[in-house]
Coordinates of C-alpha atoms and ligand atoms in Angstrom, one line a residue:
M4 CA -9.8 34.6 -31.8
E5 CA -9.3 30.6 -31.2
L6 CA -10.7 30.6 -34.6
M7 CA -8.0 32.9 -36.5
A8 CA -4.6 31.4 -37.4
D9 CA -1.1 31.2 -35.8
N10 CA 0.3 35.2 -36.3
S11 CA -2.5 36.8 -37.6
I12 CA -4.7 39.8 -37.2
A13 CA -8.2 41.1 -38.1
I14 CA -9.3 44.4 -38.7
L15 CA -12.9 45.9 -39.0
T16 CA -13.9 49.3 -39.7
A17 CA -17.3 51.0 -38.1
A18 CA -19.8 52.0 -40.3
P19 CA -19.2 55.6 -41.9
E20 CA -21.9 58.2 -41.4
Q21 CA -24.0 59.1 -44.7
T22 CA -25.3 62.2 -45.4
R23 CA -28.8 62.4 -45.9
N24 CA -28.7 66.1 -47.2
R25 CA -26.6 68.7 -47.2
D26 CA -24.8 68.7 -43.4
I27 CA -27.4 66.4 -42.0
H28 CA -26.7 62.5 -41.8
Y29 CA -29.0 59.4 -41.4
P30 CA -29.4 58.6 -38.0
Y31 CA -25.8 56.5 -37.4
R32 CA -26.1 52.1 -37.2
Q33 CA -23.1 51.1 -36.3
D34 CA -22.0 47.9 -38.6
S35 CA -23.2 44.8 -37.2
D36 CA -19.7 43.0 -37.0
L37 CA -18.2 45.8 -35.5
F38 CA -21.4 46.3 -32.8
Y39 CA -21.6 42.0 -32.5
L40 CA -17.6 42.1 -31.2
T41 CA -17.2 45.2 -29.4
G42 CA -21.0 46.8 -28.4
F43 CA -18.8 50.3 -29.3
P44 CA -21.3 52.6 -31.1
E45 CA -19.7 55.3 -32.5
P46 CA -18.4 56.3 -36.1
E47 CA -15.0 56.7 -37.5
A48 CA -13.6 53.8 -35.0
V49 CA -11.6 50.1 -36.0
L50 CA -10.8 47.3 -34.1
V51 CA -7.9 45.4 -34.3
L52 CA -7.6 41.8 -32.8
V53 CA -4.2 40.6 -32.4
P54 CA -4.1 37.3 -30.5
G55 CA -0.9 36.3 -28.6
R56 CA 0.2 39.7 -28.6
E57 CA 1.7 40.3 -25.1
H58 CA 0.3 44.2 -24.5
G59 CA -3.4 43.8 -25.4
E60 CA -5.3 41.5 -28.6
C61 CA -8.2 43.8 -28.4
L62 CA -7.1 47.1 -29.5
I63 CA -9.9 49.9 -30.7
F64 CA -8.7 52.9 -32.5
C65 CA -11.6 55.6 -32.3
R66 CA -12.5 59.7 -32.0
D67 CA -10.5 61.6 -29.0
R68 CA -12.7 63.1 -26.5
N69 CA -13.1 66.9 -27.7
I70 CA -15.3 69.0 -25.3
E71 CA -15.9 71.3 -28.4
R72 CA -16.9 68.8 -30.6
E73 CA -19.1 67.0 -27.7
I74 CA -21.2 70.1 -27.0
W75 CA -22.0 70.2 -30.9
D76 CA -22.1 66.3 -31.6
G77 CA -22.7 64.7 -28.6
Y78 CA -20.7 62.5 -26.2
R79 CA -17.6 60.4 -27.4
A80 CA -16.3 57.6 -25.4
G81 CA -12.4 58.4 -26.5
P82 CA -9.4 55.3 -26.0
E83 CA -10.2 55.6 -21.9
G84 CA -14.0 55.0 -22.2
A85 CA -13.2 52.2 -25.1
C86 CA -11.4 50.6 -22.7
E87 CA -13.8 51.5 -19.7
K88 CA -16.4 50.3 -21.1
Y89 CA -16.4 48.6 -24.2
G90 CA -13.2 45.7 -22.9
A91 CA -11.0 46.7 -24.9
D92 CA -7.2 46.0 -23.7
D93 CA -5.4 48.9 -25.3
A94 CA -6.8 52.2 -27.5
F95 CA -5.6 54.8 -29.3
P96 CA -6.9 58.1 -31.3
I97 CA -8.4 57.5 -34.8
D98 CA -5.9 60.1 -35.8
D99 CA -3.2 58.1 -34.8
I100 CA -3.8 55.1 -37.0
D101 CA -1.5 55.7 -39.8
E102 CA 1.7 55.5 -37.5
I103 CA 0.4 52.4 -35.2
L104 CA -1.6 50.1 -37.6
P105 CA 1.8 49.5 -39.9
G106 CA 3.7 48.1 -37.0
L107 CA 0.8 45.9 -35.7
L108 CA 0.7 44.4 -39.6
E109 CA 4.3 43.8 -40.1
G110 CA 5.4 40.6 -39.5
R111 CA 1.8 38.5 -39.1
D112 CA 1.5 35.8 -41.6
R113 CA -2.5 36.7 -42.0
V114 CA -4.5 39.5 -41.7
Y115 CA -8.7 38.9 -41.7
Y116 CA -10.2 41.8 -43.0
A117 CA -13.7 42.3 -45.3
M118 CA -11.9 43.4 -48.2
G119 CA -14.1 46.0 -50.9
K120 CA -16.7 47.0 -48.4
N121 CA -15.2 50.1 -46.8
L122 CA -13.1 51.2 -49.9
T123 CA -11.6 54.3 -48.1
F124 CA -10.6 51.8 -45.7
D125 CA -9.1 49.5 -48.6
R126 CA -6.8 51.8 -49.8
H127 CA -5.3 53.1 -46.0
L128 CA -4.6 49.4 -45.6
M129 CA -2.7 49.0 -49.2
D130 CA -1.0 51.6 -48.0
W131 CA 0.0 50.4 -45.1
V132 CA 0.9 47.5 -46.5
N133 CA 3.4 49.1 -48.9
T134 CA 4.7 51.6 -46.4
I135 CA 6.1 48.0 -44.9
R136 CA 7.0 46.7 -48.2
G137 CA 8.8 49.9 -49.0
R138 CA 11.0 49.0 -45.9
A139 CA 11.7 45.5 -47.0
R140 CA 15.7 45.9 -47.1
A141 CA 15.6 47.0 -43.7
G142 CA 13.6 43.3 -42.8
A143 CA 10.5 44.5 -42.4
T144 CA 7.9 41.9 -44.0
P145 CA 4.4 42.6 -44.9
P146 CA 1.7 40.3 -44.1
G147 CA 1.8 37.7 -46.7
E148 CA -1.9 36.2 -46.9
F149 CA -5.5 38.1 -47.0
V150 CA -8.3 36.3 -46.0
D151 CA -12.1 37.0 -45.8
L152 CA -12.7 37.7 -42.2
D153 CA -16.8 37.5 -43.4
H154 CA -17.0 33.6 -43.1
L155 CA -15.0 33.4 -39.8
L156 CA -17.5 36.0 -38.2
H157 CA -20.9 35.4 -39.6
E158 CA -20.8 31.5 -38.8
L159 CA -20.1 32.8 -35.2
R160 CA -23.0 35.4 -35.9
L161 CA -25.6 32.8 -36.9
F162 CA -25.7 30.7 -33.7
K163 CA -27.5 33.2 -31.8
S164 CA -26.1 33.1 -28.0
A165 CA -29.4 32.9 -25.1
A166 CA -28.5 36.8 -24.3
E167 CA -29.1 37.5 -28.5
L168 CA -32.3 34.9 -27.9
K169 CA -33.4 37.4 -25.1
I170 CA -33.2 40.9 -27.2
M171 CA -35.1 38.9 -30.2
R172 CA -37.9 37.3 -28.6
E173 CA -38.2 40.8 -26.7
A174 CA -38.1 42.4 -30.5
G175 CA -40.6 39.5 -31.4
K176 CA -43.1 40.7 -29.1
I177 CA -42.9 44.6 -29.5
S178 CA -43.4 43.9 -32.7
T179 CA -46.3 41.7 -32.7
R180 CA -47.5 44.3 -30.6
A181 CA -47.4 47.3 -33.4
H182 CA -49.3 44.7 -35.8
C183 CA -52.1 44.3 -33.6
R184 CA -52.2 48.0 -32.8
A185 CA -52.5 48.5 -36.5
M186 CA -55.4 45.8 -37.1
Q187 CA -57.1 47.6 -34.2
I188 CA -57.2 50.9 -35.3
C189 CA -57.4 50.3 -39.1
K190 CA -60.4 51.4 -41.2
P191 CA -61.3 52.3 -44.8
G192 CA -60.3 56.1 -45.4
M193 CA -57.6 56.3 -43.5
Y194 CA -53.7 56.3 -45.6
E195 CA -51.2 53.7 -45.5
Y196 CA -48.4 56.1 -44.0
Q197 CA -50.7 56.4 -40.9
L198 CA -50.9 52.8 -40.4
Q199 CA -47.1 53.2 -40.7
A200 CA -47.4 55.8 -37.6
E201 CA -49.2 53.5 -35.8
I202 CA -46.6 50.3 -35.9
E203 CA -43.9 52.2 -35.5
H204 CA -45.2 54.5 -32.7
E205 CA -45.2 51.1 -30.6
F206 CA -41.7 50.3 -31.7
A207 CA -40.3 53.6 -30.1
M208 CA -42.8 53.7 -27.1
A209 CA -40.9 50.4 -26.4
G210 CA -37.5 51.4 -26.6
A211 CA -36.9 50.2 -30.4
R212 CA -36.6 53.6 -31.8
F213 CA -35.7 52.3 -35.6
P214 CA -37.5 49.5 -38.0
A215 CA -34.6 47.0 -38.8
Y216 CA -35.9 48.0 -42.3
G217 CA -38.4 50.6 -44.3
S218 CA -41.8 49.2 -43.1
I219 CA -43.8 48.0 -46.1
V220 CA -47.6 48.9 -45.8
G221 CA -49.4 48.1 -49.0
S222 CA -53.2 47.8 -49.4
G223 CA -55.4 46.5 -52.5
E224 CA -52.8 45.6 -55.5
N225 CA -49.9 47.9 -53.9
G226 CA -49.4 44.2 -51.6
C227 CA -48.1 42.5 -54.7
I228 CA -45.3 44.7 -55.0
L229 CA -42.4 42.8 -52.7
H230 CA -41.0 45.8 -51.2
Y231 CA -43.5 48.7 -51.8
V232 CA -42.2 51.8 -49.6
E233 CA -44.6 54.6 -50.8
N234 CA -46.8 54.1 -47.9
S235 CA -49.1 56.9 -49.7
A236 CA -52.2 55.1 -50.7
K237 CA -55.5 55.8 -48.8
L238 CA -57.3 52.4 -47.6
K239 CA -60.0 51.4 -49.5
D240 CA -63.4 49.3 -48.0
G241 CA -63.5 46.1 -49.5
D242 CA -59.3 45.8 -50.0
L243 CA -56.7 43.9 -48.1
V244 CA -53.5 45.8 -46.3
L245 CA -50.2 44.5 -46.3
I246 CA -47.7 45.6 -43.8
D247 CA -44.3 43.6 -43.7
A248 CA -42.9 45.6 -40.9
G249 CA -40.6 44.6 -37.6
C250 CA -38.5 46.5 -34.9
E251 CA -34.6 47.0 -34.3
L252 CA -34.3 46.3 -30.5
Q253 CA -30.7 46.8 -29.1
H254 CA -29.3 46.0 -33.0
Y255 CA -31.2 42.6 -33.3
A256 CA -34.1 42.6 -35.8
A257 CA -37.4 41.1 -36.0
D258 CA -39.3 40.8 -39.4
I259 CA -43.3 40.4 -39.3
T260 CA -45.9 40.6 -41.9
R261 CA -49.5 39.9 -41.8
T262 CA -52.4 40.5 -44.4
F263 CA -55.5 41.9 -43.2
P264 CA -58.6 43.3 -44.6
I265 CA -59.4 46.7 -44.1
N266 CA -63.4 46.7 -43.5
G267 CA -62.5 44.1 -40.5
K268 CA -63.9 41.3 -42.8
Y269 CA -62.5 39.2 -45.6
S270 CA -64.4 38.7 -48.7
A271 CA -64.4 34.9 -49.7
E272 CA -61.9 35.2 -52.5
Q273 CA -59.6 36.9 -49.7
K274 CA -60.2 34.4 -47.6
A275 CA -59.5 31.4 -50.4
I276 CA -56.1 32.2 -50.7
Y277 CA -55.2 33.7 -47.4
D278 CA -56.1 30.1 -46.3
V279 CA -54.1 28.7 -48.8
V280 CA -51.0 30.6 -47.7
L281 CA -51.4 30.3 -44.1
E282 CA -51.3 26.5 -44.2
A283 CA -48.0 26.9 -46.5
Q284 CA -46.5 29.0 -43.8
L285 CA -47.9 26.5 -41.0
A286 CA -46.3 23.8 -42.8
G287 CA -43.2 25.7 -43.1
I288 CA -42.9 26.7 -39.8
K289 CA -42.9 22.7 -39.0
A290 CA -40.6 22.3 -41.3
C291 CA -37.7 23.9 -39.3
T292 CA -36.6 21.3 -37.3
K293 CA -33.0 19.9 -36.1
G294 CA -32.1 18.3 -39.3
N295 CA -34.0 19.8 -42.0
H296 CA -31.9 20.9 -44.4
W297 CA -32.5 25.0 -45.2
D298 CA -34.3 24.9 -48.5
E299 CA -37.3 21.6 -46.7
P300 CA -39.2 24.6 -45.5
H301 CA -39.3 26.7 -49.0
Q302 CA -40.3 23.4 -50.5
V303 CA -42.8 22.6 -48.2
T304 CA -44.2 26.5 -49.0
V305 CA -44.1 25.5 -52.5
E306 CA -45.9 22.1 -52.8
V307 CA -49.1 23.4 -50.6
I308 CA -49.1 26.6 -52.7
T309 CA -49.2 24.7 -55.4
E310 CA -51.6 22.8 -54.7
G311 CA -54.4 25.4 -53.4
L312 CA -53.6 27.4 -56.2
R313 CA -54.7 24.2 -58.4
E314 CA -57.7 23.7 -56.5
L315 CA -59.1 26.9 -57.1
D316 CA -58.1 26.6 -60.7
L317 CA -55.9 29.6 -60.6
L318 CA -52.9 27.0 -61.7
D319 CA -54.1 23.9 -64.3
G320 CA -51.6 20.8 -64.2
E321 CA -50.3 17.8 -62.8
L322 CA -49.0 18.6 -59.0
N323 CA -45.1 17.9 -59.8
E324 CA -45.2 19.2 -63.0
L325 CA -46.2 22.5 -61.9
I326 CA -44.1 22.7 -59.7
E327 CA -40.6 21.0 -61.6
T328 CA -42.2 23.8 -64.0
K329 CA -41.7 26.2 -61.7
A330 CA -45.9 27.5 -63.2
Y331 CA -46.2 28.7 -59.2
M332 CA -43.7 31.5 -59.5
H333 CA -46.2 33.4 -61.4
F334 CA -47.6 33.7 -57.9
Y335 CA -45.1 33.1 -55.7
M336 CA -41.7 34.3 -56.8
H337 CA -39.6 34.5 -53.6
R338 CA -38.1 32.4 -51.4
A339 CA -39.9 30.9 -47.6
G340 CA -37.4 33.0 -46.0
H341 CA -33.8 34.3 -45.0
W342 CA -31.6 33.8 -41.7
L343 CA -32.4 36.5 -39.2
G344 CA -30.5 38.3 -36.5
M345 CA -28.4 41.5 -36.2
D346 CA -29.1 42.1 -40.1
V347 CA -32.8 41.5 -41.0
H348 CA -31.4 39.2 -44.1
D349 CA -28.6 38.1 -41.4
V350 CA -25.3 36.9 -42.5
G351 CA -24.3 32.9 -42.8
D352 CA -23.8 30.3 -45.3
Y353 CA -26.8 28.5 -46.5
K354 CA -24.9 25.7 -48.6
I355 CA -21.9 24.5 -47.4
D356 CA -19.8 22.5 -49.9
D357 CA -22.6 23.1 -52.4
E358 CA -24.8 21.6 -50.5
W359 CA -27.9 22.6 -48.3
R360 CA -26.7 23.5 -44.7
L361 CA -28.8 21.4 -42.0
L362 CA -30.9 23.3 -39.4
E363 CA -29.3 23.5 -36.2
K364 CA -30.2 24.4 -32.6
S365 CA -29.9 28.3 -32.1
M366 CA -30.6 29.5 -35.8
V367 CA -33.0 31.9 -36.2
M368 CA -35.2 32.3 -39.6
T369 CA -38.1 33.6 -40.6
V370 CA -40.9 31.7 -42.4
E371 CA -42.5 34.0 -45.1
P372 CA -44.3 32.4 -48.4
G373 CA -47.2 34.8 -49.8
I374 CA -49.5 34.6 -52.9
Y375 CA -49.7 37.6 -54.8
I376 CA -51.9 37.8 -58.2
S377 CA -51.1 40.6 -60.8
P378 CA -53.2 43.0 -61.1
D379 CA -52.1 42.5 -64.8
N380 CA -53.0 38.5 -65.1
K381 CA -55.5 38.0 -67.9
D382 CA -55.1 34.5 -67.4
V383 CA -57.0 34.4 -64.2
H384 CA -60.7 35.6 -63.4
K385 CA -60.7 39.4 -62.7
R386 CA -62.4 38.5 -59.0
W387 CA -58.8 37.0 -57.8
R388 CA -56.8 40.1 -59.4
G389 CA -54.9 42.0 -57.6
I390 CA -55.1 40.2 -54.5
G391 CA -51.1 40.0 -52.5
I392 CA -51.0 38.1 -49.3
R393 CA -48.0 37.7 -47.5
I394 CA -47.8 36.0 -43.9
E395 CA -44.6 36.0 -42.0
D396 CA -43.3 35.0 -38.4
D397 CA -39.1 34.2 -37.2
V398 CA -38.8 30.9 -35.8
L399 CA -36.2 29.8 -34.0
V400 CA -34.6 26.2 -33.4
T401 CA -34.8 24.4 -30.8
A402 CA -33.7 20.9 -29.8
K403 CA -37.6 20.4 -29.2
G404 CA -38.8 21.9 -32.5
P405 CA -39.0 25.5 -34.0
E406 CA -40.1 27.8 -31.2
V407 CA -42.3 30.7 -33.0
L408 CA -40.5 34.4 -31.9
T409 CA -44.1 36.2 -33.0
S410 CA -46.5 34.0 -32.2
D411 CA -48.7 37.0 -30.6
A412 CA -49.8 38.7 -33.5
P413 CA -52.7 36.4 -35.0
K414 CA -52.7 34.7 -38.0
E415 CA -56.2 32.9 -38.2
T416 CA -58.4 34.7 -40.1
A417 CA -61.3 34.4 -37.4
D418 CA -58.7 35.5 -34.6
I419 CA -57.7 38.6 -37.3
E420 CA -61.5 39.5 -37.5
A421 CA -62.4 39.4 -33.6
L422 CA -59.3 41.7 -32.8
M423 CA -60.5 43.9 -35.5
S424 CA -64.0 43.9 -34.2
G425 CA -63.1 44.3 -30.8
K426 CA -64.0 41.0 -29.2
Ligands
LIG11 N1 -39.1 42.7 -45.0 C1 -38.0 42.1 -46.0 C2 -38.0 40.6 -45.7 O1 -39.5 40.4 -45.2 O2 -37.6 39.4 -45.8
LIG12 MN1 -40.6 41.2 -43.6
LIG13 MN1 -38.1 38.5 -44.0

């Protein structure tokens, strides 16, 4: 509220429930912005911030208590609980919002609101503004300015507090345990979905009830599909398996990728490619230091990967020219990472005034270079084809340098082979 302009109001809505099929909903996940500010977990809720308002600055509209509905659908906080448990100054039943919100909007100079994300609510908001306009001759003044709330709020979310980091470190630990479990259990003949089940079992047993995104378990050439989620193939002796999976703990995400040999031993070609990706990843992590700009970790991964591919004769030409012409993009077609937080691809600007922003303490990002050699790539010898490798960790920028939140999952080939052989 301190960042908001004088005489302004901010409005945020809860995530809508989503139908899975017929009368069944997907598991409910609160909108990250609303949860960040309130911790309020229910659908059909609206948060209104009115800095300086004498009768309360932080208002929550939510579902009323309803003993009969609660027997079917579970507990509701109700307006009373919204004040007592979630810290609202005042709270009202959501059914009364049409009567109350126009009065709160009236006479405010500026409305902070994330337009276009909840079309039903956008329409309500315009209806309320029109209600005020309709009363103009009676002296009512509608708000003059609508400003995107995301800009203010997402800048706050980009910098993680000590309390948030505590959760993110724990999410990192649970997720590393899950990757270790998959490495230890993996053997030829299993199915990708069985490794997914092992991973998600470890998440759930630690209280992280949902993955932060659809777990990716891609064996063999499926590892070359960046967002492979079918997870249905049989694991073949001699292939690699790429697992990109992280838990969501108390609304905070972890995001880890490891790529390991299904039979426990990397082949010469697999190890050659793997070591290039690992070198790039370690260099990328080292570049996650305060004062470097956002693109620096990406650039160093591009350099190491391009040079590595050149040395393996998978790319032919001068290093600088291969980088300039983006020749590496046949093998490494995504960026080195993204912000990480409540959303796996978290909020926060990457550029300020059209320049890459500088990394600062308390930002969390992923570093996840990869090399993917398409099974259809006729420009390379067939012994390389179908190898897909990514290595991903979560990195906190600190005053003392990068802190890897997911360092417990082994990533040197020898360490992975030792863990898989039970040593
Ligand atoms: N799993 C999504 C990502 O790594 O960005
Ligand atoms: Mn990932
Ligand atoms: Mn990622």
